[in-house]
CSV table of C-alpha atoms and ligand atoms in Angstrom, one decimal:
chain,number,residue,atom,x,y,z
A,636,UNK,CA,-0.1,0.0,0.0
A,637,UNK,CA,1.3,3.4,-1.1
A,638,UNK,CA,1.8,6.1,1.5
A,639,UNK,CA,-1.1,8.0,0.1
A,640,UNK,CA,-3.7,5.1,0.3
A,641,UNK,CA,-2.6,4.1,3.9
A,642,UNK,CA,-3.4,7.8,4.9
A,643,UNK,CA,-6.8,7.5,2.8
A,644,UNK,CA,-8.0,4.3,3.9
A,645,UNK,CA,-6.9,5.1,7.7
A,646,UNK,CA,-8.8,8.6,7.7
A,647,UNK,CA,-12.0,7.8,5.5
A,648,UNK,CA,-14.9,8.1,7.5
A,649,UNK,CA,-18.7,8.7,7.4
A,650,UNK,CA,-20.3,12.2,7.9
A,651,UNK,CA,-22.2,12.9,10.7
A,652,UNK,CA,-25.2,13.4,9.0
A,653,UNK,CA,-25.1,9.5,7.7
A,654,UNK,CA,-24.2,8.8,10.9
A,655,UNK,CA,-27.3,10.3,12.6
A,656,UNK,CA,-29.5,8.7,9.9
A,657,UNK,CA,-27.8,5.3,10.4
A,658,UNK,CA,-28.4,5.5,14.0
A,659,UNK,CA,-31.9,6.0,13.7
A,660,UNK,CA,-32.0,3.2,11.1
A,661,UNK,CA,-30.2,0.7,13.3
A,662,UNK,CA,-32.3,1.7,16.4
A,663,UNK,CA,-35.4,1.1,14.7
A,664,UNK,CA,-34.5,-2.0,13.1
A,665,UNK,CA,-33.5,-3.5,16.4
A,666,UNK,CA,-37.1,-2.6,17.5
A,667,UNK,CA,-38.8,-4.1,14.7
A,668,UNK,CA,-36.6,-7.4,15.2
A,669,UNK,CA,-36.8,-7.8,19.0
A,670,UNK,CA,-40.1,-9.6,19.1
A,671,UNK,CA,-39.7,-12.0,16.8
A,672,UNK,CA,-35.6,-13.3,16.9
A,673,UNK,CA,-35.9,-14.1,20.7
A,674,UNK,CA,-37.3,-17.9,20.9
A,675,UNK,CA,-36.8,-17.7,24.8
A,676,UNK,CA,-39.6,-15.1,25.0
A,677,UNK,CA,-42.9,-15.6,24.4
A,678,UNK,CA,-44.3,-14.4,21.1
A,679,UNK,CA,-45.9,-11.1,21.0
A,680,UNK,CA,-49.3,-11.3,19.5
A,681,UNK,CA,-49.2,-10.7,15.6
A,682,UNK,CA,-52.2,-8.0,16.0
A,683,UNK,CA,-50.3,-6.0,18.4
A,684,UNK,CA,-46.9,-6.2,16.9
A,685,UNK,CA,-48.3,-5.1,13.4
A,686,UNK,CA,-49.9,-1.9,14.7
A,687,UNK,CA,-46.4,-1.4,16.7
A,688,UNK,CA,-44.9,-1.7,13.5
A,689,UNK,CA,-47.0,0.5,11.7
A,690,UNK,CA,-46.8,3.2,14.4
A,691,UNK,CA,-43.3,3.1,14.6
A,692,UNK,CA,-42.6,2.9,10.9
A,693,UNK,CA,-44.8,5.8,10.6
A,694,UNK,CA,-43.1,7.8,13.7
A,695,UNK,CA,-39.6,6.8,12.0
A,696,UNK,CA,-40.2,8.1,8.5
A,697,UNK,CA,-41.9,11.4,10.5
A,698,UNK,CA,-38.5,11.4,12.7
A,699,UNK,CA,-36.3,11.2,9.7
A,700,UNK,CA,-38.3,13.8,7.7
A,701,UNK,CA,-37.8,16.0,10.6
A,702,UNK,CA,-34.2,15.3,10.7
A,703,UNK,CA,-33.8,16.1,7.2
A,704,UNK,CA,-35.9,19.2,7.2
A,705,UNK,CA,-33.9,20.7,10.0
A,706,UNK,CA,-30.5,19.8,8.5
A,707,UNK,CA,-31.5,21.7,5.3
A,708,UNK,CA,-32.7,24.5,7.3
A,709,UNK,CA,-29.5,24.4,9.6
A,710,UNK,CA,-27.5,24.7,6.3
A,711,UNK,CA,-29.9,27.6,4.9
A,712,UNK,CA,-29.2,29.5,8.3
A,713,UNK,CA,-25.4,28.9,7.5
A,714,UNK,CA,-25.9,30.2,4.1
A,715,UNK,CA,-27.8,33.6,5.5
A,716,UNK,CA,-25.5,34.0,8.2
A,717,UNK,CA,-22.2,34.0,5.7
A,718,UNK,CA,-23.8,36.1,3.6
A,719,UNK,CA,-22.7,39.9,3.4
A,720,UNK,CA,-26.2,40.9,3.4
A,721,UNK,CA,-26.7,39.5,6.9
A,722,UNK,CA,-23.8,40.7,8.3
A,723,UNK,CA,-23.7,43.9,9.8
A,724,UNK,CA,-20.8,45.3,8.2
A,725,UNK,CA,-19.0,47.9,10.0
A,726,UNK,CA,-18.8,51.5,9.1
A,727,UNK,CA,-14.7,52.2,8.3
A,728,UNK,CA,-15.4,55.5,9.9
A,729,UNK,CA,-17.3,54.6,13.1
A,730,UNK,CA,-16.6,50.9,14.0
A,731,UNK,CA,-18.4,49.3,16.4
A,732,UNK,CA,-17.6,48.4,19.9
A,733,UNK,CA,-17.8,44.8,18.5
A,734,UNK,CA,-15.3,45.7,15.8
A,735,UNK,CA,-12.6,47.9,17.9
A,736,UNK,CA,-11.9,44.9,20.5
A,737,UNK,CA,-11.8,42.4,17.6
A,738,UNK,CA,-9.0,44.6,15.8
A,739,UNK,CA,-7.4,44.9,19.3
A,740,UNK,CA,-7.2,40.9,19.0
A,741,UNK,CA,-6.4,41.1,15.7
A,742,UNK,CA,-4.6,44.1,14.4
A,743,UNK,CA,-3.8,45.1,11.3
A,744,UNK,CA,-0.8,43.1,9.8
A,745,UNK,CA,0.3,46.4,7.9
A,746,UNK,CA,0.4,48.1,11.3
A,747,UNK,CA,2.3,45.0,13.1
A,748,UNK,CA,4.5,45.0,10.0
A,749,UNK,CA,7.9,45.5,12.5
A,750,UNK,CA,6.9,42.8,15.0
A,751,UNK,CA,6.2,40.5,12.2
A,752,UNK,CA,9.8,41.2,11.0
A,753,UNK,CA,11.3,41.2,14.6
A,754,UNK,CA,9.8,37.4,14.7
A,755,UNK,CA,11.5,36.5,11.5
A,756,UNK,CA,15.0,37.2,12.9
A,757,UNK,CA,16.7,34.7,11.8
A,758,UNK,CA,14.4,32.6,10.3
A,759,UNK,CA,13.3,31.8,6.7
A,760,UNK,CA,10.0,33.6,5.8
A,761,UNK,CA,7.7,31.1,3.7
A,762,UNK,CA,4.5,32.9,2.2
A,763,UNK,CA,1.3,30.9,1.6
A,764,UNK,CA,-1.7,32.9,-0.2
A,765,UNK,CA,-5.1,32.1,-0.7
A,766,UNK,CA,-6.3,33.2,-4.1
A,767,UNK,CA,-10.5,34.4,-4.3
A,768,UNK,CA,-10.9,36.9,-2.2
A,769,UNK,CA,-6.8,37.3,-1.0
A,770,UNK,CA,-5.2,37.7,-4.4
A,771,UNK,CA,-8.5,38.6,-6.5
A,772,UNK,CA,-11.4,40.3,-5.4
A,773,UNK,CA,-14.9,38.5,-5.0
A,774,UNK,CA,-16.8,38.9,-8.0
A,775,UNK,CA,-20.2,37.4,-9.5
A,776,UNK,CA,-18.8,35.3,-12.0
A,777,UNK,CA,-15.8,32.4,-10.7
A,778,UNK,CA,-14.9,32.5,-14.1
A,779,UNK,CA,-13.7,35.9,-14.1
A,780,UNK,CA,-11.8,36.1,-10.9
A,781,UNK,CA,-9.0,37.7,-12.5
A,782,UNK,CA,-6.0,39.0,-10.4
A,783,UNK,CA,-4.5,42.5,-11.2
A,784,UNK,CA,-1.4,43.0,-13.1
A,785,UNK,CA,0.1,44.8,-10.2
A,786,UNK,CA,-1.0,42.1,-7.6
A,787,UNK,CA,0.5,39.8,-10.1
A,788,UNK,CA,3.7,41.9,-10.1
A,789,UNK,CA,3.8,41.7,-6.4
A,790,UNK,CA,3.3,38.0,-5.8
A,791,UNK,CA,6.1,37.5,-8.5
A,792,UNK,CA,8.4,39.7,-6.4
A,793,UNK,CA,7.6,37.8,-2.9
A,794,UNK,CA,8.6,34.7,-4.9
A,795,UNK,CA,11.8,35.6,-5.9
A,796,UNK,CA,12.9,36.6,-1.8
A,797,UNK,CA,10.7,33.8,-0.3
A,798,UNK,CA,9.4,30.0,-1.1
A,799,UNK,CA,5.8,30.9,-2.0
A,800,UNK,CA,2.6,28.7,-2.4
A,801,UNK,CA,-0.7,29.3,-3.7
A,802,UNK,CA,-3.4,27.4,-1.8
A,803,UNK,CA,-6.5,27.5,-3.1
A,804,UNK,CA,-10.1,25.6,-3.1
A,805,UNK,CA,-10.0,26.0,-6.8
A,806,UNK,CA,-8.5,23.1,-9.3
A,807,UNK,CA,-4.9,23.8,-9.7
A,808,UNK,CA,-5.0,24.4,-13.7
A,809,UNK,CA,-7.6,26.7,-13.1
A,810,UNK,CA,-5.6,28.7,-10.3
A,811,UNK,CA,-2.5,28.6,-12.3
A,812,UNK,CA,-4.5,29.9,-15.2
A,813,UNK,CA,-5.3,32.9,-13.2
A,814,UNK,CA,-1.8,33.6,-11.4
A,815,UNK,CA,0.1,32.8,-14.5
A,816,UNK,CA,3.5,32.6,-12.5
A,817,UNK,CA,5.9,29.6,-12.7
A,818,UNK,CA,8.5,29.0,-9.7
A,819,UNK,CA,5.8,28.5,-7.0
A,820,UNK,CA,4.0,26.2,-5.3
A,821,UNK,CA,0.1,25.5,-6.4
A,822,UNK,CA,-1.9,23.5,-4.0
A,823,UNK,CA,-5.6,23.2,-5.8
A,824,UNK,CA,-8.6,21.3,-4.4
A,825,UNK,CA,-8.3,22.8,-0.8
A,826,UNK,CA,-4.7,21.2,-0.7
A,827,UNK,CA,-5.7,17.9,-2.2
A,828,UNK,CA,-3.9,18.7,-5.3
A,829,UNK,CA,0.0,20.1,-4.7
A,830,UNK,CA,2.4,20.7,-7.3
A,831,UNK,CA,5.5,22.2,-6.9
A,832,UNK,CA,9.2,23.0,-8.1
A,833,UNK,CA,11.8,22.1,-5.2
A,834,UNK,CA,15.1,20.9,-5.5
A,835,UNK,CA,16.0,17.8,-2.9
A,836,UNK,CA,12.5,17.8,-1.7
A,837,UNK,CA,11.4,14.7,0.4
A,838,UNK,CA,8.4,13.9,-1.7
A,839,UNK,CA,9.8,14.7,-5.0
A,840,UNK,CA,8.9,12.1,-8.1
A,841,UNK,CA,11.8,10.2,-9.6
A,842,UNK,CA,11.7,12.4,-12.3
A,843,UNK,CA,12.5,16.6,-12.2
A,844,UNK,CA,9.2,17.8,-12.2
A,845,UNK,CA,9.2,18.5,-8.7
A,846,UNK,CA,6.9,17.6,-6.0
A,847,UNK,CA,3.4,16.4,-6.7
A,848,UNK,CA,0.9,15.1,-4.0
A,849,UNK,CA,-2.5,14.1,-4.6
A,850,UNK,CA,-4.0,12.7,-1.5
A,851,UNK,CA,-7.8,12.1,-2.7
A,852,UNK,CA,-6.7,10.8,-6.0
A,853,UNK,CA,-8.7,7.6,-5.6
A,854,UNK,CA,-11.9,10.2,-5.4
A,855,UNK,CA,-11.5,11.2,-8.7
A,856,UNK,CA,-14.4,8.9,-10.7
A,857,UNK,CA,-16.9,9.5,-7.6
A,858,UNK,CA,-16.4,13.4,-7.7
A,859,UNK,CA,-16.6,13.5,-11.5
A,860,UNK,CA,-20.0,11.6,-11.0
A,861,UNK,CA,-21.4,13.8,-8.6
A,862,UNK,CA,-20.3,16.7,-10.6
A,863,UNK,CA,-22.1,15.2,-13.3
A,864,UNK,CA,-25.2,14.7,-10.7
A,865,UNK,CA,-25.2,18.0,-9.5
A,866,UNK,CA,-25.3,19.5,-12.7
A,867,UNK,CA,-28.2,17.9,-13.8
A,868,UNK,CA,-30.3,18.4,-10.4
A,869,UNK,CA,-29.5,22.3,-10.1
A,870,UNK,CA,-29.6,23.3,-14.1
A,871,UNK,CA,-33.5,24.1,-13.3
A,872,UNK,CA,-32.2,26.8,-10.3
A,873,UNK,CA,-31.8,30.1,-11.7
A,874,UNK,CA,-28.0,31.2,-11.2
A,875,UNK,CA,-26.9,28.2,-9.3
A,876,UNK,CA,-23.4,27.3,-10.9
A,877,UNK,CA,-21.5,23.9,-10.6
A,878,UNK,CA,-17.8,24.0,-10.7
A,879,UNK,CA,-15.5,20.9,-10.9
A,880,UNK,CA,-12.4,21.7,-8.8
A,881,UNK,CA,-10.9,18.0,-9.9
A,882,UNK,CA,-10.9,16.9,-6.5
A,883,UNK,CA,-13.8,18.6,-4.9
A,884,UNK,CA,-17.0,20.3,-6.3
A,885,UNK,CA,-18.4,23.9,-5.7
A,886,UNK,CA,-21.9,24.6,-5.9
A,887,UNK,CA,-22.5,28.3,-6.2
A,888,UNK,CA,-25.2,30.5,-5.1
A,889,UNK,CA,-24.1,33.8,-5.1
A,890,UNK,CA,-26.5,34.9,-8.0
A,891,UNK,CA,-29.4,32.4,-6.8
A,892,UNK,CA,-32.5,34.3,-5.6
A,893,UNK,CA,-32.5,33.6,-1.7
A,894,UNK,CA,-36.0,32.5,-1.7
A,895,UNK,CA,-34.3,29.2,-3.5
A,896,UNK,CA,-31.2,28.8,-0.9
A,897,UNK,CA,-33.3,26.4,0.7
A,898,UNK,CA,-33.7,24.7,-2.6
A,899,UNK,CA,-30.4,24.6,-3.2
A,900,UNK,CA,-29.3,23.2,0.2
A,901,UNK,CA,-32.1,20.6,-0.1
A,902,UNK,CA,-30.9,19.4,-3.5
A,903,UNK,CA,-27.0,19.2,-2.6
A,904,UNK,CA,-28.1,17.4,0.8
A,905,UNK,CA,-30.0,14.9,-0.7
A,906,UNK,CA,-27.6,14.0,-3.5
A,907,UNK,CA,-25.0,13.6,-0.8
A,908,UNK,CA,-26.9,10.8,1.2
A,909,UNK,CA,-26.3,8.8,-1.8
A,910,UNK,CA,-22.4,9.5,-1.2
A,911,UNK,CA,-21.1,8.8,2.3
A,912,UNK,CA,-17.8,9.2,1.3
A,913,UNK,CA,-18.2,12.8,0.2
A,914,UNK,CA,-18.7,15.5,3.1
A,915,UNK,CA,-20.3,19.2,2.6
A,916,UNK,CA,-18.6,22.2,3.9
A,917,UNK,CA,-19.3,25.9,3.0
A,918,UNK,CA,-17.1,28.9,1.8
A,919,UNK,CA,-18.3,32.6,0.6
A,920,UNK,CA,-21.8,32.0,-1.0
A,921,UNK,CA,-20.5,28.4,-2.0
A,922,UNK,CA,-21.4,24.6,-1.2
A,923,UNK,CA,-18.1,22.6,-1.2
A,924,UNK,CA,-18.2,19.0,-1.9
A,925,UNK,CA,-15.2,17.2,-0.6
A,926,UNK,CA,-13.9,13.8,-0.1
A,927,UNK,CA,-14.1,13.0,4.1
A,928,UNK,CA,-10.5,12.4,4.1
A,929,UNK,CA,-8.8,14.7,6.8
A,930,UNK,CA,-6.4,16.3,4.3
A,931,UNK,CA,-7.5,20.4,4.1
A,932,UNK,CA,-5.4,23.7,4.0
A,933,UNK,CA,-3.7,22.9,7.1
A,934,UNK,CA,-2.4,19.6,6.0
A,935,UNK,CA,-1.1,21.0,2.9
A,936,UNK,CA,0.6,24.1,5.0
A,937,UNK,CA,2.4,21.2,6.9
A,938,UNK,CA,2.9,19.2,3.7
A,939,UNK,CA,4.6,22.2,2.1
A,940,UNK,CA,6.4,23.3,4.8
A,941,UNK,CA,8.2,19.6,5.4
A,942,UNK,CA,8.5,19.5,1.3
A,943,UNK,CA,10.8,22.3,1.8
A,944,UNK,CA,12.8,21.2,4.6
A,945,UNK,CA,11.0,23.1,7.2
A,946,UNK,CA,9.2,19.9,8.7
A,947,UNK,CA,10.9,19.7,12.0
A,948,UNK,CA,12.5,23.4,12.6
A,949,UNK,CA,12.4,26.4,14.0
A,950,UNK,CA,14.2,28.1,11.8
A,951,UNK,CA,10.8,29.1,9.7
A,952,UNK,CA,8.5,31.7,9.8
A,953,UNK,CA,5.3,30.6,8.0
A,954,UNK,CA,3.1,33.7,6.8
A,955,UNK,CA,-0.5,32.7,5.7
A,956,UNK,CA,-2.7,34.9,4.1
A,957,UNK,CA,-6.6,34.0,3.3
A,958,UNK,CA,-9.9,35.1,3.8
A,959,UNK,CA,-11.9,32.0,3.9
A,960,UNK,CA,-13.4,29.5,6.2
A,961,UNK,CA,-11.1,26.9,4.8
A,962,UNK,CA,-8.1,29.0,5.7
A,963,UNK,CA,-8.9,28.6,9.3
A,964,UNK,CA,-7.4,25.2,8.9
A,965,UNK,CA,-4.1,26.7,8.3
A,966,UNK,CA,-4.1,29.6,10.9
A,967,UNK,CA,-5.1,26.6,13.4
A,968,UNK,CA,-1.9,24.5,12.5
A,969,UNK,CA,0.1,27.8,12.7
A,970,UNK,CA,-1.3,28.7,16.0
A,971,UNK,CA,-0.9,25.2,17.2
A,972,UNK,CA,2.5,24.9,15.8
A,973,UNK,CA,3.4,28.3,17.7
A,974,UNK,CA,5.1,29.2,14.6
A,975,UNK,CA,4.3,31.8,11.9
A,976,UNK,CA,1.5,33.9,11.6
A,977,UNK,CA,-2.3,33.7,10.1
A,978,UNK,CA,-3.4,36.7,8.5
A,979,UNK,CA,-7.4,37.0,7.9
A,980,UNK,CA,-8.6,39.3,5.1
A,981,UNK,CA,-11.8,40.9,6.0
A,982,UNK,CA,-13.5,44.0,6.8
A,983,UNK,CA,-16.0,42.5,9.3
A,984,UNK,CA,-14.9,41.0,12.6
A,985,UNK,CA,-15.2,36.9,12.4
A,986,UNK,CA,-14.2,34.2,14.5
A,987,UNK,CA,-10.8,33.2,13.9
A,988,UNK,CA,-7.4,31.6,14.3
A,989,UNK,CA,-5.5,34.2,12.5
A,990,UNK,CA,-3.4,36.5,14.5
A,991,UNK,CA,-3.6,39.5,12.3
A,992,UNK,CA,-6.1,41.0,9.7
A,993,UNK,CA,-6.0,42.9,6.4
A,994,UNK,CA,-9.0,44.3,5.2
A,995,UNK,CA,-8.9,43.4,1.5
A,996,UNK,CA,-6.8,42.1,-1.3
A,997,UNK,CA,-5.3,46.1,-2.0
A,998,UNK,CA,-4.1,45.7,1.6
A,999,UNK,CA,-2.6,42.3,0.8
A,1000,UNK,CA,-0.8,43.8,-2.1
A,1001,UNK,CA,0.6,46.9,0.2
A,1002,UNK,CA,1.8,43.8,2.5
A,1003,UNK,CA,3.7,42.0,0.0
A,1004,UNK,CA,5.3,45.0,-1.3
A,1005,UNK,CA,6.5,45.9,2.5
A,1006,UNK,CA,7.9,42.3,2.5
A,1007,UNK,CA,9.8,42.8,-0.8
A,1008,UNK,CA,11.2,46.4,0.1
A,1009,UNK,CA,12.1,45.2,3.7
A,1010,UNK,CA,13.9,41.9,2.2
A,1011,UNK,CA,15.7,44.5,-0.6
A,1012,UNK,CA,16.8,46.9,2.0
A,1013,UNK,CA,17.9,44.0,4.3
A,1014,UNK,CA,20.1,42.4,1.7
A,1015,UNK,CA,21.8,45.6,0.8
A,1016,UNK,CA,23.1,46.1,4.4
B,1372,LIG,O1,-9.6,28.9,-1.5
B,1372,LIG,P1,-9.9,29.9,-2.7
B,1372,LIG,O2,-8.8,30.2,-3.4
B,1372,LIG,O3,-10.5,31.2,-1.8
B,1372,LIG,O4,-11.1,29.5,-3.3
B,1372,LIG,C1,-12.4,29.2,-2.7
B,1372,LIG,C2,-13.4,29.2,-3.8
B,1372,LIG,O5,-13.5,30.3,-4.6
B,1372,LIG,C3,-14.1,30.4,-5.7
B,1372,LIG,O6,-15.4,30.9,-5.2
B,1372,LIG,C4,-15.5,32.1,-4.8
B,1372,LIG,O7,-15.0,33.4,-5.7
B,1372,LIG,C5,-15.8,33.7,-6.4
B,1372,LIG,C6,-15.1,34.6,-7.6
B,1372,LIG,O8,-14.7,35.8,-6.7
B,1372,LIG,C7,-17.2,34.1,-6.4
B,1372,LIG,O9,-18.1,34.5,-7.1
B,1372,LIG,C8,-17.7,32.8,-5.3
B,1372,LIG,O10,-18.7,33.2,-4.6
B,1372,LIG,C9,-17.0,32.4,-3.9
B,1372,LIG,O11,-17.0,31.5,-3.4
B,1372,LIG,C10,-14.2,29.5,-6.5
B,1372,LIG,O12,-15.1,29.3,-7.6
B,1372,LIG,C11,-14.4,28.4,-5.8
B,1372,LIG,O13,-14.5,26.9,-6.7
B,1372,LIG,C12,-13.7,28.0,-4.4
B,1372,LIG,O14,-13.7,26.8,-3.8
C-alpha cells in the first residue's frame, strides 16, 4: 500500500449526517426484530406487533423527515449567516465596539509589520497565499476572478525572495491559469492537489518535475460522477453554478435568489446522501463537496513546509494569508505549532484563528510590497 492509500484508508470516515441517519435506522431495526428473533421469549401477539410496527415505521419516517428538514434549515441558516447582506458590515469611519475589540485581538498586519519582521529574525519566511478574496476580489462570476497585473507583479517579487505557495479551493490548473507564475507551489482543491518546484524535496517524484501530491486521487471518478449529478439536478435553479475543482466540487449560489437557497441546500444534501464518502462544507456563497479524508489547507501547509525542509525546525516563519473558512485550518495549524502568523483578509469581525488581519486584497498587495522592500533593504545592508 502506498503512503497515500494508507492515509486515505486510515482517515476516511462517514459523514456525521449519515451517521445520524444510520443510528436512527439501526435503532429502529432492532425495535422491529426484537419480538420475533428471541425464541426464549413468548411471541408477541401478531396484531399488536403489526400495529406497533406501523406506528413505529410512521414515527420513524416522520423523525427522518424532521431530521432532514432541520439539517436543510441548518444549512440555509449557515448560508444566510455568512452572506454579506446578513452581516452587519462595520462602517470604516465609525467601527462598532465589537469591531474595535476584534481589531485589538487581530490587529492589522500592516500596523504590526515591524513585529512580524522582528519575529522572523534568524528564520526563513515562507509565504502562503489563498487566491479568491485574497489575491483577487470576490466577483459574481467565478470564471472571471482575475487578479490584477499589479498583484501578479507583487506575488512574483515575493516569490523571488521567499518560498511561496498559492493554496486554493479551486482546481490547480484553473488557479494557475489566473496566477500565471512559474516557480511557485500550487495547492489546488483545498490542498488535495499539490505541485511545486523544489530542489531536494522529500516527496519529489523520480523525475525532475518537482513535488506532486494528490492524497484524494482515488476519489476522482466519484467526484466526476457527483459533479454530473449536481449539474443535472441544479440546472433548473436560476443562477446556480457547479464548478468542478477536480478533487472537490463547488456549488455556487451567489447569483441565486435567496428564496431558492433552501432548494439549493435540499438538492445538494439529498444528492450527498448517496455519497457517504463525501462531505459538505461551506465557503463564500458556495457549498463545497469534498472527500471525507482528513486533508485540508492546514495539512497542505504542513506538507509544504516539510517538503521545503522546514518540517522539524524552528528556523522558519510561515505567513499564511487567506479570507475564507477553509483557510482557518491553516491558521489553526500555525497557532498549534506556535510558528508564524495567520493573517485573515476581512472587513468585518469574524471568529478566527488568525493572529492579524488585512481588510482587502489591496492591503494584501501593500503587505507583499512591504515584505519585498524590507528584504531588498536588508540584503543591501
Ligand atoms: O480557496 P480559494 O482560492 O479562496 O477558493 C475558494 C472558492 O473560490 C471561488 O469562489 C469564490 O470566489 C468567486 C469569485 O470571486 C465568487 O464568485 C464565489 O462566490 C466565491 O465563493 C471558486 O469559484 C470556488 O471554486 C472556490 O472553492
